[in-house]
Amino acid sequence: MASTGPGDRVNMLEGFVEDIAKGHLPNIAKELGLGAEWKHNRKAFISKSMVAGLVIGLVVYGLCSKRKMK
């Protein structure tokens, strides 16, 4: 199994920026295979979604609480 390195992530970001520049909004959920994950591995999908939601919530909370302190 090939691992994804920093170059792969840079290429993905560059491709995303090129799509936006051309006026094409990519379907990120489909490109990441989220539909297949939901269909074939629902338990893992839900777990990953919950963790992602928790992390995003903590980041937003942290950013908002720092603004109130200033």
Short mmCIF file of C-alpha atoms in Angstrom, two decimals:
data_model
loop_
_atom_site.label_atom_id
_atom_site.label_comp_id
_atom_site.label_asym_id
_atom_site.label_seq_id
_atom_site.Cartn_x
_atom_site.Cartn_y
_atom_site.Cartn_z
CA MET A 1 0.00 0.00 0.00
CA ALA A 2 1.43 3.34 -1.04
CA SER A 3 1.53 6.07 1.55
CA THR A 4 0.51 9.62 0.79
CA GLY A 5 3.24 12.12 1.41
CA PRO A 6 3.31 15.90 1.57
CA GLY A 7 3.69 16.11 -2.20
CA ASP A 8 0.41 14.28 -2.71
CA ARG A 9 -1.41 16.71 -0.46
CA VAL A 10 0.17 19.67 -2.27
CA ASN A 11 -0.93 18.23 -5.61
CA MET A 12 -4.46 17.78 -4.27
CA LEU A 13 -4.55 21.40 -3.05
CA GLU A 14 -3.17 22.67 -6.37
CA GLY A 15 -5.81 20.69 -8.25
CA PHE A 16 -8.53 22.14 -6.04
CA VAL A 17 -7.27 25.69 -6.64
CA GLU A 18 -7.09 25.07 -10.40
CA ASP A 19 -10.67 23.78 -10.42
CA ILE A 20 -11.88 26.86 -8.54
CA ALA A 21 -9.94 29.14 -10.91
CA LYS A 22 -11.66 27.47 -13.89
CA GLY A 23 -15.06 28.04 -12.28
CA HIS A 24 -15.61 24.38 -11.40
CA LEU A 25 -16.57 23.52 -7.84
CA PRO A 26 -15.39 19.96 -7.19
CA ASN A 27 -17.57 17.47 -5.32
CA ILE A 28 -15.19 16.90 -2.43
CA ALA A 29 -17.39 14.32 -0.70
CA LYS A 30 -17.50 12.18 -3.83
CA GLU A 31 -13.78 12.56 -4.52
CA LEU A 32 -12.97 11.45 -0.99
CA GLY A 33 -15.24 8.42 -1.37
CA LEU A 34 -17.57 9.36 1.46
CA GLY A 35 -20.59 7.82 -0.27
CA ALA A 36 -18.83 4.46 -0.58
CA GLU A 37 -17.64 4.69 3.01
CA TRP A 38 -21.22 5.33 4.17
CA LYS A 39 -22.52 2.42 2.12
CA HIS A 40 -19.88 -0.18 2.97
CA ASN A 41 -18.40 0.88 6.32
CA ARG A 42 -21.04 2.95 8.10
CA LYS A 43 -19.66 2.44 11.63
CA ALA A 44 -16.22 3.81 10.70
CA PHE A 45 -17.81 6.68 8.77
CA ILE A 46 -19.87 7.71 11.78
CA SER A 47 -16.85 7.44 14.09
CA LYS A 48 -14.67 9.55 11.81
CA SER A 49 -17.44 12.11 11.38
CA MET A 50 -17.91 12.43 15.14
CA VAL A 51 -14.19 12.89 15.73
CA ALA A 52 -13.95 15.47 12.92
CA GLY A 53 -16.97 17.34 14.31
CA LEU A 54 -15.48 17.34 17.80
CA VAL A 55 -12.12 18.66 16.57
CA ILE A 56 -13.76 21.38 14.47
CA GLY A 57 -16.00 22.34 17.39
CA LEU A 58 -13.03 22.62 19.74
CA VAL A 59 -11.10 24.75 17.25
CA VAL A 60 -14.06 27.09 16.75
CA TYR A 61 -14.61 27.31 20.50
CA GLY A 62 -10.93 28.07 21.04
CA LEU A 63 -10.92 30.80 18.43
CA CYS A 64 -14.12 32.37 19.75
CA SER A 65 -13.01 32.29 23.37
CA LYS A 66 -9.71 34.00 22.52
CA ARG A 67 -11.58 36.81 20.80
CA LYS A 68 -13.71 37.44 23.90
CA MET A 69 -10.61 37.61 26.12
CA LYS A 70 -9.10 40.52 24.12
#
